[in-house]
Structure formats: C-alpha cells, structure tokens
XYZ file of C-alpha atoms in Angstrom:
395
model
C -31.702 14.580 2.046
C -29.962 17.703 2.761
C -27.138 15.579 4.631
C -26.993 13.040 1.998
C -26.484 15.840 -0.625
C -23.871 17.672 1.404
C -22.104 14.513 1.996
C -22.290 13.720 -2.103
C -21.001 17.023 -2.577
C -18.043 16.702 -0.157
C -16.999 13.232 -1.417
C -17.152 14.822 -5.484
C -14.663 17.360 -4.319
C -12.706 14.862 -2.349
C -12.710 12.687 -5.385
C -11.433 15.922 -7.744
C -8.652 16.528 -4.998
C -7.713 12.926 -4.957
C -7.147 12.385 -8.827
C -4.798 15.287 -9.103
C -2.148 13.461 -6.586
C 0.864 12.768 -8.062
C 1.555 9.336 -7.996
C 5.054 7.750 -9.258
C 4.146 3.992 -9.120
C 1.239 1.636 -8.466
C 2.447 0.918 -4.755
C 2.146 4.862 -4.138
C -1.304 4.886 -5.269
C -2.297 1.879 -3.397
C -0.798 3.495 -0.357
C -2.396 6.945 -0.970
C -5.859 5.298 -1.100
C -5.281 3.269 1.552
C -4.496 6.433 3.360
C -7.583 8.216 2.329
C -9.725 5.298 3.160
C -8.124 5.150 6.635
C -9.015 9.092 7.190
C -12.645 8.483 6.211
C -13.239 5.222 8.425
C -11.498 7.499 11.469
C -14.029 10.095 10.955
C -17.229 7.811 10.969
C -15.774 5.269 13.563
C -17.559 6.554 16.534
C -20.732 6.312 14.688
C -20.018 2.731 13.161
C -22.732 -0.206 13.637
C -21.714 -3.844 14.271
C -23.152 -4.782 11.094
C -20.985 -2.378 9.113
C -18.126 -3.280 11.480
C -18.042 -7.351 10.549
C -18.142 -6.587 6.932
C -14.925 -4.556 6.730
C -11.416 -6.380 6.119
C -9.611 -6.825 9.155
C -6.907 -3.986 8.544
C -9.844 -1.379 8.802
C -11.692 -3.170 11.684
C -8.412 -2.702 13.712
C -8.309 0.981 12.417
C -11.726 1.410 14.023
C -11.474 -0.561 17.072
C -7.950 0.609 18.299
C -7.156 -1.414 20.986
C -9.921 -3.630 21.357
C -10.851 -6.225 19.439
C -15.039 -6.645 19.180
C -16.254 -10.252 20.296
C -19.566 -10.352 18.203
C -20.446 -13.465 20.169
C -20.932 -11.654 23.372
C -22.877 -8.463 24.594
C -19.560 -6.376 25.929
C -19.201 -3.657 23.338
C -16.858 -0.710 24.013
C -16.223 2.677 22.317
C -12.828 2.370 20.194
C -9.589 4.352 21.372
C -8.574 5.521 17.981
C -5.188 6.486 18.903
C -2.765 6.070 21.841
C 0.728 6.447 22.823
C 3.131 3.825 23.885
C 4.252 4.905 27.008
C 5.638 3.085 30.232
C 3.092 0.917 32.367
C 5.201 1.767 35.653
C 7.719 4.400 36.691
C 10.179 1.417 36.285
C 9.576 0.886 32.694
C 11.931 2.060 29.678
C 10.937 2.006 26.284
C 13.246 1.471 23.410
C 13.329 0.863 19.799
C 14.115 -2.194 17.972
C 14.909 -2.561 14.266
C 14.938 -6.174 13.249
C 15.056 -5.387 9.834
C 13.281 -2.232 8.193
C 10.171 -1.453 10.488
C 11.295 -0.402 14.168
C 9.331 -1.685 16.752
C 8.557 -0.018 20.574
C 8.896 -2.255 23.066
C 9.756 -2.096 26.768
C 13.521 -2.771 27.395
C 12.181 -5.708 29.988
C 8.806 -7.221 30.085
C 6.153 -8.123 27.794
C 4.838 -5.063 25.780
C 5.404 -4.475 22.258
C 3.768 -1.922 20.008
C 3.849 -1.519 16.395
C 4.937 1.759 15.028
C 3.434 0.834 11.934
C 0.341 2.644 11.167
C -1.849 0.404 9.601
C -1.417 -2.765 11.473
C -2.835 -2.149 15.060
C -4.015 -5.268 16.359
C -2.182 -5.293 19.601
C -3.808 -3.603 22.576
C -2.917 -0.585 24.452
C -0.958 -2.521 27.334
C -1.003 0.237 29.777
C -4.193 -0.435 30.433
C -4.451 -3.929 29.114
C -1.768 -5.632 31.120
C -3.010 -4.773 34.460
C -6.429 -6.102 33.357
C -5.260 -9.419 32.511
C -3.077 -9.467 35.768
C -6.047 -8.928 37.823
C -8.597 -11.027 35.662
C -10.575 -13.521 37.458
C -9.740 -17.040 36.992
C -11.572 -20.453 37.620
C -9.871 -23.702 38.947
C -10.854 -25.633 35.886
C -9.323 -23.104 33.454
C -6.127 -24.043 31.190
C -3.700 -21.751 30.001
C -1.068 -22.842 26.954
C 1.856 -20.701 27.505
C 4.989 -20.605 24.622
C 7.039 -18.448 22.608
C 5.642 -17.374 18.952
C 6.058 -20.151 16.199
C 6.523 -22.982 19.312
C 3.286 -24.843 18.398
C 0.608 -23.037 20.396
C -1.981 -23.479 17.318
C -1.034 -27.179 17.574
C -1.357 -27.669 21.462
C -4.704 -25.508 21.460
C -6.647 -27.730 19.420
C -5.309 -30.885 20.928
C -6.265 -29.556 24.429
C -9.754 -28.344 23.137
C -10.237 -32.010 21.482
C -9.261 -33.922 25.197
C -11.302 -31.470 27.434
C -14.303 -31.865 25.361
C -13.909 -35.502 24.736
C -14.263 -35.801 20.659
C -11.998 -34.982 17.631
C -13.578 -31.829 16.793
C -11.506 -28.714 16.000
C -12.180 -25.731 18.081
C -14.887 -23.500 16.655
C -12.580 -20.387 16.609
C -9.014 -19.479 15.951
C -6.902 -19.360 18.810
C -6.455 -15.731 19.035
C -10.021 -15.479 20.295
C -8.739 -16.445 23.943
C -5.173 -15.164 23.653
C -4.483 -12.895 27.076
C -2.453 -10.434 24.219
C -5.285 -9.517 21.914
C -8.509 -10.143 24.175
C -9.964 -7.822 27.022
C -10.393 -9.510 30.509
C -14.129 -9.072 30.474
C -14.566 -10.920 27.035
C -12.197 -13.680 27.958
C -14.320 -14.329 31.069
C -17.388 -14.309 29.226
C -16.245 -16.959 27.083
C -17.975 -20.468 27.659
C -16.163 -23.361 29.437
C -14.097 -25.299 29.308
C -11.892 -22.233 28.783
C -8.636 -22.717 27.261
C -6.388 -19.431 27.078
C -3.085 -19.128 25.537
C -0.436 -16.476 25.642
C 3.230 -15.651 24.805
C 3.621 -13.913 28.325
C 6.144 -14.727 30.944
C 4.860 -16.086 34.143
C 5.232 -12.435 35.466
C 2.525 -11.420 33.003
C 0.005 -14.229 33.835
C -3.271 -13.539 36.001
C -2.241 -13.712 39.539
C -4.975 -15.957 40.212
C -3.749 -18.559 38.473
C -1.344 -19.587 41.182
C -3.994 -19.273 43.784
C -6.555 -21.481 42.133
C -5.981 -25.054 40.674
C -5.476 -23.916 36.936
C -3.597 -25.799 34.991
C -0.864 -24.389 32.771
C 0.859 -25.942 29.704
C 4.335 -24.949 29.151
C 5.306 -25.843 25.449
C 8.812 -25.569 24.137
C 10.308 -25.873 20.665
C 14.114 -25.686 19.776
C 15.125 -22.247 18.893
C 16.744 -22.594 15.648
C 13.569 -23.825 14.083
C 11.541 -20.862 16.022
C 13.548 -18.212 14.626
C 13.296 -19.746 10.946
C 9.621 -19.823 11.303
C 9.625 -16.687 13.177
C 10.653 -14.429 10.241
C 8.392 -15.236 7.731
C 5.585 -14.615 10.668
C 7.002 -11.024 11.579
C 7.173 -10.071 7.928
C 3.617 -11.483 7.489
C 2.296 -9.239 10.286
C 4.219 -6.019 8.917
C 6.976 -6.316 11.894
C 9.521 -6.536 9.488
C 9.723 -5.378 5.625
C 9.186 -8.041 3.291
C 12.177 -7.340 1.792
C 14.302 -8.427 4.661
C 16.223 -11.718 4.022
C 17.411 -14.602 6.450
C 21.047 -13.563 6.514
C 20.508 -10.145 8.083
C 17.598 -10.953 10.017
C 19.501 -13.714 12.143
C 22.376 -11.463 12.582
C 20.448 -8.353 13.889
C 18.480 -11.097 15.992
C 21.881 -12.711 17.871
C 22.507 -9.248 18.654
C 19.273 -8.199 20.134
C 19.966 -6.974 23.827
C 16.141 -5.944 24.626
C 14.508 -8.081 27.133
C 11.186 -8.391 25.617
C 9.397 -11.596 25.983
C 7.210 -11.187 22.493
C 10.865 -10.786 20.869
C 13.582 -12.480 22.798
C 13.482 -16.088 22.824
C 16.560 -16.163 25.245
C 14.607 -13.885 27.558
C 11.494 -15.503 27.413
C 12.579 -19.169 28.122
C 15.046 -17.998 30.893
C 12.277 -16.495 32.662
C 10.174 -19.538 32.565
C 13.025 -22.107 33.539
C 13.833 -19.660 36.597
C 9.928 -20.013 37.471
C 9.887 -23.669 37.078
C 12.750 -23.967 39.666
C 10.332 -22.741 42.118
C 8.301 -25.904 41.846
C 4.665 -25.758 40.625
C 2.310 -28.828 40.492
C -0.005 -27.118 38.231
C 2.486 -26.645 35.124
C 3.102 -29.450 32.744
C 5.968 -29.078 30.367
C 5.934 -30.289 26.770
C 8.228 -30.314 23.863
C 7.314 -29.665 20.046
C 9.898 -32.272 18.937
C 8.233 -35.183 21.120
C 4.922 -34.197 20.001
C 6.098 -34.664 16.363
C 8.108 -37.952 17.252
C 5.291 -39.679 18.889
C 2.061 -37.762 19.016
C -0.408 -40.596 20.544
C 2.091 -41.039 23.324
C 2.421 -37.226 24.282
C -1.631 -36.789 23.891
C -1.931 -39.791 26.164
C 0.369 -38.208 29.043
C -1.152 -34.902 28.543
C -4.547 -36.128 28.993
C -3.408 -37.832 32.387
C -2.330 -34.543 33.253
C -5.662 -32.821 32.603
C -7.847 -35.562 34.131
C -9.657 -36.442 30.950
C -9.517 -40.065 31.532
C -8.031 -42.868 29.486
C -9.201 -43.206 25.674
C -6.691 -44.696 23.458
C -9.017 -44.458 20.293
C -9.845 -40.849 20.906
C -5.958 -39.958 21.345
C -5.636 -41.632 17.970
C -7.781 -39.768 16.208
C -6.728 -36.539 17.690
C -3.245 -37.297 16.220
C -5.005 -37.764 13.129
C -6.879 -34.722 13.152
C -4.260 -32.477 14.514
C -1.616 -33.446 11.804
C 0.133 -30.351 10.453
C -1.711 -30.806 7.053
C -5.233 -31.409 8.674
C -4.683 -28.343 11.073
C -3.634 -26.348 8.234
C -6.546 -27.246 6.342
C -8.869 -26.646 9.373
C -7.670 -23.376 10.075
C -8.398 -22.192 6.455
C -12.144 -22.914 7.035
C -12.269 -20.336 10.121
C -12.705 -17.431 8.171
C -15.079 -15.749 10.454
C -12.884 -16.385 13.526
C -10.294 -14.208 12.257
C -12.938 -11.193 11.983
C -12.007 -11.066 8.457
C -14.970 -11.116 5.669
C -12.310 -12.211 3.140
C -11.314 -15.747 2.425
C -7.980 -14.461 0.434
C -6.767 -12.695 3.414
C -7.402 -15.402 6.151
C -5.600 -17.788 3.565
C -2.506 -15.563 3.639
C -2.602 -15.683 7.441
C -2.927 -19.076 7.442
C 0.156 -19.791 5.119
C 2.417 -17.570 7.360
C 1.038 -19.112 10.595
C 1.304 -22.477 9.415
C 4.613 -22.916 7.155
C 5.922 -26.253 7.567
C 5.538 -27.812 11.034
C 8.756 -29.393 10.243
C 11.831 -30.500 12.906
C 15.407 -29.698 11.574
C 14.232 -27.686 8.755
C 17.093 -24.773 10.386
C 19.440 -26.839 8.644
C 18.289 -25.227 5.272
C 19.242 -22.134 6.779
C 21.501 -21.622 9.332
C 25.345 -21.834 7.885
C 28.161 -23.280 9.396
C 29.417 -19.688 10.536
C 26.002 -18.701 11.669
C 25.422 -22.248 13.554
C 28.667 -21.706 15.713
C 27.766 -18.159 16.474
C 24.417 -19.056 17.635
C 25.560 -21.992 19.670
C 27.952 -19.966 21.610
C 25.247 -17.261 22.288
C 23.006 -20.014 23.399
C 25.708 -21.478 25.797
C 26.225 -17.512 27.152
C 22.484 -16.820 27.376
C 21.302 -20.056 28.910
C 24.000 -20.803 31.176
C 22.582 -23.111 34.147
C 19.655 -24.226 31.826
C 19.992 -27.887 31.654
C 17.075 -28.665 29.303
C 18.383 -30.489 26.275
C 16.475 -29.547 23.104
C 16.157 -31.664 20.094
C 17.237 -30.249 16.827
C 16.316 -33.312 14.650
C 14.397 -36.559 14.682
C-alpha cells in the first residue's frame, strides 16, 4: 500500500507540472503528452507483462520492445533494448543521412540497413545485430522467400503463394510482416510453422547464406519503377519516413537526385543488384512481373504453381485469382488487426489504407509531368545501362 500511495503522490505532482506546460496549439499539446507518455512507458518497460504489452497501441509497443517485435504465438521472449545508436555493421560501412522531404533518414551509403531518426517510429531492428543473425539463419529445403522492392506487390504474392502451398484459397492467418526478414528475429522466424514463406526487400547479399546451399525457392517480383514511386510516397509518409506535407513534385525531384545505394530506398540500386545476381544463373529463382499478374492472374498463378511443385488444379487457381483481387485483398487485410500487433481497429485500417493504395498499372501517368517523365527516362537509361528487361507501363 505504501508503494501505491507513493506512486499516486508522484503522479499528482507530475500532473500538476504537466498542467502548467505552455502549449501554443492542439498539435503541441498532443506532442507533449506523447513525449510524457513515452517517458513513463520507458520507466516500466523492463517489468512489463505480456498481457499489458498486448493491449498497448503499436507506437508504444515499439518504444517498449525497441529493436525486437514480440511474437505472442511463440515461447521466445527477450529483454527489450530501448535505445541504440545507428553504427556501421562492418569497418567498411559508411553512414549517411538522406532527406527526401522533411524527416532525415540514416542509412548505410551502400547496403541494406536503414534507421529512422524519428523518435516515435521505432519499428526497424538494430541492424548491427539483426543483419548478421539473418545472414547466419538456418534454412530448410522447402522454405520459400519472396523478394521485391517496396510497393511492388509483396502482400499480393504472399497471399497467392500461401494459398498455393496450402492447397486452398484461404488467406494467411497473419500479415506478411510477421515473416519478414527486416522486422523479425531469426529465432522467431525459424519457430514459425511450415510451410514457411518468408519475404524481404533485401538484396541477394542480405539473404541467409544457406538459401543457396539448400533447395529453397526464391520468388523475385518486379513492378515498373514509375508506379512503384507513385505508390511509395504515401507509404513513406504513412510510416513517418517523410513529412505529411511533402508533395509529389518535391519528392520525385529529390528522389531522382538520390545517390545513396540503399536497397530500402533506391530502386535503381536494388534492381541492379538483383539483375547482376541473376546473371550468375540460379535454378531456384523464379521471376514475376506485377503487370503480368494484373493482366492475366490465372495464367501467372498456373506458372507459379508449376515452379512451386504444388500440382495442377485449375479450379483452385481461378479461386485464388478471385480471392487475391486488389479489392478482396484489402478487405481481408483490414480483418487482420491482431497480426499488426495493434489493439486498435482504426490504426490498423490506416496502415492498410496506405499499404493497399490503388493496385493499378499506369497510375503514374496522373503524376509524372512531361518534363519529369523525360528526366526520369534519361536517369533510367543511365542507371540501368546493360539491363535488358522491359517493364510494362500500361496494360
């Protein structure tokens, strides 16, 4: 009882001080309250229970968990690391700060690591430890990895592949980030039930080393870069990588000046890394195009099924094509509230809205001016010289 009384007195004093904080606007008031709440959560984080953690909104779960996301379906738990510096992973790494519009982002000048400077959006692990652990992760022959640049249809292919491997047109029980190399510790990924379908935005150099010693299958999905970038802007703003006030014209101009070779930001770098890798010849890699899936989903699903050795079933393939239409996928995603680790339907809905935007081919024409389009085409010719792949920019 003495402990409770002391805590209550402390809270009363704390509340009195809070009431006298000068605030100029509602936005300032909300920000101040968020900062105060963050401080209080940080104080109790080492003793937080699993039950208490599960009922917290995502933004405060990530403060508590730091660089780890707790998988409540496994017995694996870990002590959170509340703060860490973004340091080089190896002696050859160089850290740079990128500004695509308002909020600076730290990343390696060349590589797969990226870290928010934004204090309230800590969903990316400490890559100094995480990347080496993923690289050394054990793999099984029947594991499948979906590889794609952001906003290229990873969610779409994730559901299609899950349905093919399970032999029925049922949506996966979790959201795809639950099996994403970027966010989940290797030991948790390994503990997930078979058949395992991982996904990532890493280049080949960031994949587990055993992928190429085993018979793991890799699905490399592409989408034309103009539609990717149009979809990328609201996605980055939704995740607080960019300020919400940033307009398309400012973003695309800054993006075309981007020099950092980060696979999580630079489409040109990411795609070149994959094409150079594909030149080596790998029988366990299957290449798909977003536009082909949109144009004839049944045909593409049929070809994918053959690569995955799941057998011929035309009725199943048609059912999967219907269940995995953009409209149906978006509806299904909104029902996966618990897999976002958010106990808040409105928050999950917002994430879904900027994750599933339009799903169209050719929407870039509504954004690229003639001048920007010509500049982008020239940049593409320079950056992608020697790459013969022809993207489809309309259907």
